[in-house]
Tab-separated table of C-alpha atoms and ligand atoms in Angstrom:
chain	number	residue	atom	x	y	z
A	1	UNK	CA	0.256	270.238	34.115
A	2	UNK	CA	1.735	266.952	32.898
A	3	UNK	CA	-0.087	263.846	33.091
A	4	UNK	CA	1.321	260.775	34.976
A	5	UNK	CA	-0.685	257.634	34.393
A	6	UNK	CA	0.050	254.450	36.196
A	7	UNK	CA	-3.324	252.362	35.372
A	8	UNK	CA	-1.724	249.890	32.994
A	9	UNK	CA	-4.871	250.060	30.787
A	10	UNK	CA	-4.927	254.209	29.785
A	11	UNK	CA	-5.050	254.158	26.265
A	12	UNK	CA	-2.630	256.856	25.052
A	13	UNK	CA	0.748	255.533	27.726
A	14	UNK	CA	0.018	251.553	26.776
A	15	UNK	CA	0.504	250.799	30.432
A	16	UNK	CA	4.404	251.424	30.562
A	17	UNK	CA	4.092	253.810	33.524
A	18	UNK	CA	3.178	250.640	35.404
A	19	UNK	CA	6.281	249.919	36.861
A	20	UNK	CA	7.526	252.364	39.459
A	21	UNK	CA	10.929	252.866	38.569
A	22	UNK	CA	9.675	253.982	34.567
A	23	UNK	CA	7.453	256.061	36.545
A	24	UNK	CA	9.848	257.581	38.643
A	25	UNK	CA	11.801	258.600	35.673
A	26	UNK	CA	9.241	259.787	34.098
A	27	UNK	CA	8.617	262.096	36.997
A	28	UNK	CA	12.122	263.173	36.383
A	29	UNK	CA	11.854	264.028	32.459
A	30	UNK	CA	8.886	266.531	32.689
A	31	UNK	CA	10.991	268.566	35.662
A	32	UNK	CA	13.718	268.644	33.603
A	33	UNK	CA	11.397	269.753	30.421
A	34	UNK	CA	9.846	272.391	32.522
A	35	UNK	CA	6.558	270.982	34.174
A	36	UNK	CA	4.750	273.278	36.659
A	37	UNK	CA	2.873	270.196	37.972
A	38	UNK	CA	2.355	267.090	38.302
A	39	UNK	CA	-1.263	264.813	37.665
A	40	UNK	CA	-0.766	261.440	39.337
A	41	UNK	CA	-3.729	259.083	38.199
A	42	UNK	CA	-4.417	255.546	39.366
A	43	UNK	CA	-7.779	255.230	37.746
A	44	UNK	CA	-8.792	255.432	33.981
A	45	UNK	CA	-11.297	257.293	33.240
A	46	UNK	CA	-10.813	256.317	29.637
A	47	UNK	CA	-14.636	255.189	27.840
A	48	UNK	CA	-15.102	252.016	28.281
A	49	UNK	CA	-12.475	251.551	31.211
A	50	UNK	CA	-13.366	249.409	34.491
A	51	UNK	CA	-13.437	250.724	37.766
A	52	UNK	CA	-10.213	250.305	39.916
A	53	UNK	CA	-10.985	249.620	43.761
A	54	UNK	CA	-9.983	252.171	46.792
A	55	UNK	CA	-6.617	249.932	48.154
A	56	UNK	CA	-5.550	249.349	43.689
A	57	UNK	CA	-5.807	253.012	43.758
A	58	UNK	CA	-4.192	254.206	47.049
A	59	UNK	CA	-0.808	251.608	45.762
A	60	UNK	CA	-0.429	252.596	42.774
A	61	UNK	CA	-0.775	256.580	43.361
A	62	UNK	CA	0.662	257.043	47.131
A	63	UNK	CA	4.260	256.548	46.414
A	64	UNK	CA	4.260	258.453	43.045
A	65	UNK	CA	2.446	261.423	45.070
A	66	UNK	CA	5.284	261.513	47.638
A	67	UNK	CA	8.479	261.150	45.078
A	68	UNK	CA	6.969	264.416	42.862
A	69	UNK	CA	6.682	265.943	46.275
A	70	UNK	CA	10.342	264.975	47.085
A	71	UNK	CA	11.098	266.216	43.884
A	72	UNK	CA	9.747	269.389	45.291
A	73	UNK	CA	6.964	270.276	42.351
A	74	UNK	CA	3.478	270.591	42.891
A	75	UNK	CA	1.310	267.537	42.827
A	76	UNK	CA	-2.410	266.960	41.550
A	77	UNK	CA	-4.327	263.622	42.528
A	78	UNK	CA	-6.418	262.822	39.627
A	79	UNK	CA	-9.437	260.901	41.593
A	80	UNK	CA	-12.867	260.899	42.683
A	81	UNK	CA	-12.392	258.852	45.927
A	82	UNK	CA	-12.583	260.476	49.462
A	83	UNK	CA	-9.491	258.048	50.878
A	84	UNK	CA	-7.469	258.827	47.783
A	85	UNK	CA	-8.383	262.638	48.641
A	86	UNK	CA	-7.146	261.977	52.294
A	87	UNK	CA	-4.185	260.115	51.639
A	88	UNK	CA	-2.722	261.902	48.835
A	89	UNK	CA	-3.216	265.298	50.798
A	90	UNK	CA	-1.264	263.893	53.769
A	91	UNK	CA	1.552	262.710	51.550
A	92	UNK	CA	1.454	266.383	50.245
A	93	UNK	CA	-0.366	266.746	46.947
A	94	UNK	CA	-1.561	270.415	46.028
A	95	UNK	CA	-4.502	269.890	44.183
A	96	UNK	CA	-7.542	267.438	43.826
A	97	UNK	CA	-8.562	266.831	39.794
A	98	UNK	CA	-11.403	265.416	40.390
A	99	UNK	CA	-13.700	264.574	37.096
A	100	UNK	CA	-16.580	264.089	38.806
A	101	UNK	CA	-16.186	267.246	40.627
A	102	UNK	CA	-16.767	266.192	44.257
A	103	UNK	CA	-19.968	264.395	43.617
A	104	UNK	CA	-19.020	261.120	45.308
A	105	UNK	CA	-19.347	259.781	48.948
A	106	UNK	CA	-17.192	261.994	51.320
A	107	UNK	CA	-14.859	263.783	48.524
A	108	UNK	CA	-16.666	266.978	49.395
A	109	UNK	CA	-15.445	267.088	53.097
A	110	UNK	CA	-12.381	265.581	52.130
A	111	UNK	CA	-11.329	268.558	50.131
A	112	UNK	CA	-13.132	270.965	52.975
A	113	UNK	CA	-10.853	269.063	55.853
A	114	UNK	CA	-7.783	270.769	54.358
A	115	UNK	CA	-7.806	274.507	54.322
A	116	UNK	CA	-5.519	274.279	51.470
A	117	UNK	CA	-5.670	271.816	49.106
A	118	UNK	CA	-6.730	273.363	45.590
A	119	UNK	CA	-9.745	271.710	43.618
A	120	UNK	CA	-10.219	271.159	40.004
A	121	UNK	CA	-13.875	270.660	39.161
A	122	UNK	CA	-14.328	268.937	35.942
A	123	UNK	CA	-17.713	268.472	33.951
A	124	UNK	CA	-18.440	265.140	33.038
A	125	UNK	CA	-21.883	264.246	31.185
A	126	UNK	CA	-22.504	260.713	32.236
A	127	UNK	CA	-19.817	257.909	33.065
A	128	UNK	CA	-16.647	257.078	31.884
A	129	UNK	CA	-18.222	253.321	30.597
A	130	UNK	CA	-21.109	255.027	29.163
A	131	UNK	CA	-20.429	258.535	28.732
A	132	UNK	CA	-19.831	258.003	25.022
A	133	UNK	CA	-22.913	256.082	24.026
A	134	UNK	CA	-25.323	259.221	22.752
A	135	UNK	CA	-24.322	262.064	24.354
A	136	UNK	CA	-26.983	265.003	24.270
A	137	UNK	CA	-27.328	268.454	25.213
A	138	UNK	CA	-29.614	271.545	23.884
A	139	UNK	CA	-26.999	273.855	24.359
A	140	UNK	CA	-23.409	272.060	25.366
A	141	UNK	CA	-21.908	275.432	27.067
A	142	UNK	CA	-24.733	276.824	29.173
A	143	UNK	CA	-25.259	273.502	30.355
A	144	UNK	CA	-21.354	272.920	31.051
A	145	UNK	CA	-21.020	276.258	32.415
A	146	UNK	CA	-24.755	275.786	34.687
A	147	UNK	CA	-22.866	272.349	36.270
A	148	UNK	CA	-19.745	274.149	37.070
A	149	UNK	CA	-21.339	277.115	38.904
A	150	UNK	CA	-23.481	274.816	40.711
A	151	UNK	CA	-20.624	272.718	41.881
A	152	UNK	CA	-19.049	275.950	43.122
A	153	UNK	CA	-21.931	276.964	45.527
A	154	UNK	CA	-21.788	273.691	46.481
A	155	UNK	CA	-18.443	273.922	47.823
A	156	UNK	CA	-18.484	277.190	49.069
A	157	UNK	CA	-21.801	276.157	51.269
A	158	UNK	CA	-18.622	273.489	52.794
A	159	UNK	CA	-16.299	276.020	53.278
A	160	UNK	CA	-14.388	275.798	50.195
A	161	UNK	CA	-13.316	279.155	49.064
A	162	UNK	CA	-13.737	280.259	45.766
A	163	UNK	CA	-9.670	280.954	45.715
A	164	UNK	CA	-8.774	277.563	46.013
A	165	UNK	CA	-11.029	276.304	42.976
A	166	UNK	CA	-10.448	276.061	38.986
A	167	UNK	CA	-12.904	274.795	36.718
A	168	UNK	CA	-12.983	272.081	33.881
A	169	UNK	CA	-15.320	271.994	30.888
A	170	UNK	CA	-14.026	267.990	30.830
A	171	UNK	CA	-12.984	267.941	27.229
A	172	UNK	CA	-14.492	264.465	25.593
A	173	UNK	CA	-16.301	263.311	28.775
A	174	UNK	CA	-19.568	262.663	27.368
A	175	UNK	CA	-19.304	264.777	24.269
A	176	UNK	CA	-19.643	264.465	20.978
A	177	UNK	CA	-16.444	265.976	18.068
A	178	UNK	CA	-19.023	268.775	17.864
A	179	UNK	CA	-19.672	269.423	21.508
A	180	UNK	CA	-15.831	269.869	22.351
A	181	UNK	CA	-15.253	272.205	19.330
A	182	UNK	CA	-18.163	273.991	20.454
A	183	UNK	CA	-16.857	274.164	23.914
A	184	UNK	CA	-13.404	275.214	22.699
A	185	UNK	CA	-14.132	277.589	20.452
A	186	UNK	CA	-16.910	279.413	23.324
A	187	UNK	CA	-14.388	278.808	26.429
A	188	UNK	CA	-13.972	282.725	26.388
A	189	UNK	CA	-17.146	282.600	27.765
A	190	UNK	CA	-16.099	280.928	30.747
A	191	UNK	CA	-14.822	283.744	32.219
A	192	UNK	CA	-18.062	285.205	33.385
A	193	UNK	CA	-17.497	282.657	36.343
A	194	UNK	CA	-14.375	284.400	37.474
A	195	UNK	CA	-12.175	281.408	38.192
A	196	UNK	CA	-9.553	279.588	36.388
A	197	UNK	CA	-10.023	277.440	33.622
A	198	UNK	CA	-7.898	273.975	32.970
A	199	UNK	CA	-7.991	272.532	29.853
A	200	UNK	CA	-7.112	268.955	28.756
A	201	UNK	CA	-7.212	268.024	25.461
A	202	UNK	CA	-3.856	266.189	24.634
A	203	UNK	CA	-3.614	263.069	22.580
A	204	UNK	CA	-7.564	262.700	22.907
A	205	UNK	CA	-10.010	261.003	20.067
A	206	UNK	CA	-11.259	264.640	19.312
A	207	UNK	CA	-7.922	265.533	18.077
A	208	UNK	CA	-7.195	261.971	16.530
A	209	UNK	CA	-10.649	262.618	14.700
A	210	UNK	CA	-9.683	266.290	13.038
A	211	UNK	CA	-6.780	265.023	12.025
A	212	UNK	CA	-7.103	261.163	11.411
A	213	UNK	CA	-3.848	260.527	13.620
A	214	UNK	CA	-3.821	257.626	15.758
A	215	UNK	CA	-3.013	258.325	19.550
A	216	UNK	CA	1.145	258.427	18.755
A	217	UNK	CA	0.751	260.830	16.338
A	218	UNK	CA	-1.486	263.836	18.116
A	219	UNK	CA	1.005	265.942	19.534
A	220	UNK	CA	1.317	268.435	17.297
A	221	UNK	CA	-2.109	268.329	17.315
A	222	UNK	CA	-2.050	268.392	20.813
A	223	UNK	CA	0.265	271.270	21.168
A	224	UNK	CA	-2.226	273.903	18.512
A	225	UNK	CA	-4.960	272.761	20.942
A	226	UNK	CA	-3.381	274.146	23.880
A	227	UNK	CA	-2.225	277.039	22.335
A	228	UNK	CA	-5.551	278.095	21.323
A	229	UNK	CA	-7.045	277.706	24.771
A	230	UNK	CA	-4.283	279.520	25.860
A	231	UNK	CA	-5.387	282.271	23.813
A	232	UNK	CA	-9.350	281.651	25.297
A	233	UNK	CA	-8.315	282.506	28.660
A	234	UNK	CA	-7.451	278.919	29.661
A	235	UNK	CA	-4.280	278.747	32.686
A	236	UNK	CA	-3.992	275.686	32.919
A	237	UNK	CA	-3.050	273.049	30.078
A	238	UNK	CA	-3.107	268.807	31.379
A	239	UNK	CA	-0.536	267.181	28.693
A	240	UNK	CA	1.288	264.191	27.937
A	241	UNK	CA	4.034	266.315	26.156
A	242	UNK	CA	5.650	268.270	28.058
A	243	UNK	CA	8.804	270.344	26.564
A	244	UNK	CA	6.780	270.910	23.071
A	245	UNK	CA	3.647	272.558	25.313
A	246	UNK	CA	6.224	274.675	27.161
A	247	UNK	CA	7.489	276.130	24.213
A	248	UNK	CA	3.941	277.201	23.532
A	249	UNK	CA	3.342	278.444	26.974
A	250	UNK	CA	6.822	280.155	26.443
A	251	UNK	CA	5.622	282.074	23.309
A	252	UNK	CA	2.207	282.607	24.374
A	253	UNK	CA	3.529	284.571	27.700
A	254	UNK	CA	5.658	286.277	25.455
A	255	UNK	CA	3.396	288.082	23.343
A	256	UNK	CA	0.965	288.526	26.016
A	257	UNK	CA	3.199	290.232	27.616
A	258	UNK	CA	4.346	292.725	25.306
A	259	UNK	CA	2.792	296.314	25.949
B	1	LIG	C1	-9.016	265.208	31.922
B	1	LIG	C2	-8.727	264.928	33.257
B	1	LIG	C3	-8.539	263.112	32.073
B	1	LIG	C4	-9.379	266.538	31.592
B	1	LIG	C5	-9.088	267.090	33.911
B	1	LIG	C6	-7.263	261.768	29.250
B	1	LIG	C7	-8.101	262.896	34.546
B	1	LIG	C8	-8.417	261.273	29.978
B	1	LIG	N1	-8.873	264.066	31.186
B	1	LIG	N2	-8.759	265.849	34.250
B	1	LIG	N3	-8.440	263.599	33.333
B	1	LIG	N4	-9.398	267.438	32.616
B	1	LIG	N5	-9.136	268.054	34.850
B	1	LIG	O1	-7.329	261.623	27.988
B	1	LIG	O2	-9.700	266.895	30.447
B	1	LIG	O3	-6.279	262.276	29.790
B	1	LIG	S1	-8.279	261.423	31.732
């Protein structure tokens, strides 16, 4: 999954998404370095980051939403809104990423209005201005894993089937270095809720911590991260680079694949 940002204030693009013709052509490099799909974003979630209203959110996404769908690849809407939901389903999108996993206003019968649309439920401890303050838990993976499932019921009570959902452990959202290298090196352990597992880790401060690189130096960094939640059962990676992170996909299938 590669990451399109167009908030001018996400930390790790600097804001030169913003204008729609970069973006469009950044649409075009991941397809040509082998994207599966496409995460359109209009609203940081970055700590710290100020909200972004509904009709901010519907401009800058809508049209990026229908040129990946022209483009004829698969498109996620990265947002918690119900309208955004709506809209970006009627202009095609695939999936809802959702880090705040269907917990606001409307977004649940959003997703269940569409018998199709895919959901990615993400745990988020907190939010996004605070989330980073002190976060606490007794034990970081039953309690990420205890959310998820309950978010699950919650949907299926809506009609969501269980085949049209993929969870999130919501790498750095309200967690401490130690909580996401506790959640990483545990995501095997995920699989006891039998559904897919997407991973984002790329460019974040938990990799810029390990390895004191600033955010335009994490890529390699980046790219090992993937690769080992590749290899803990995750199938989906979110990333900023793309043709590096296919190459590890590439390899990884490889050798899984050998009998
Ligand atoms: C994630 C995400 C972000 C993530 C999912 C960033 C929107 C921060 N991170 N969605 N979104 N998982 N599902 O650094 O980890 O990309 S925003």
């Amino acid at each position: 999954m590669g990451i399109l940002n167009t908030t001018p204030d996400s930390f790790s693009d600097g804001g030169s998404y913003v204008r729609k013709d970069i973006a469009l052509r950044r649409i075009e490099t991941m397809i040509e370095e082998g994207v599966d799909i496409i995460d359109v974003g209009g609203e940081s979630t970055r700590p710290g980051a100020q909200a972004v209203s509904e009709s901010e959110e519907l401009v800058r996404v809508i049209p990026m939403v229908e040129a990946v769908v022209a483009a004829g690849k698969p498109v996620s809407i990265d947002t918690s809104k119900a309208l955004v939901m709506q809209e970006a389903i009627r202009a095609g999108a695939s999936m809802i990423n959702d880090v705040r996993a269907l917990q606001e206003e409307g977004a649940l019968d959003a997703v269940a209005a569409s018998d199709e649309v895919l959901i990615c439920l993400m745990h988020m401890q907190g939010q996004p201005r605070s989330m980073q303050h002190n976060p606490h838990y007794d034990d970081v993976v039953t309690e990420v894993k205890s959310f998820l499932q309950q978010r699950v019921e919650v949907c299926q009570k809506v009609g969501i089937n269980s085949d049209r959902i993929c969870l999130d452990p919501g790498f750095g959202f309200g967690k401490t270095l130690q909580h996401n290298c506790e959640l990483m090196k545990h995501l095997d352990s995920f699989k006891e809720l039998n559904l897919p597992l997407l991973v984002g880790v790329s460019r974040k401060t938990m990799i810029g911590n390990i390895l004191d690189a600033d955010v335009n130096n994490r890529t390699n960094g980046s790219v090992v991260a993937a690769m080992y939640a590749l290899t803990k059962g995750a199938k989906i990676v979110r990333v900023h680079d793309i043709k590096p992170t296919v190459e590890a996909v590439k390899l990884f299938c490889a050798f899984e694949q050998a009998k």
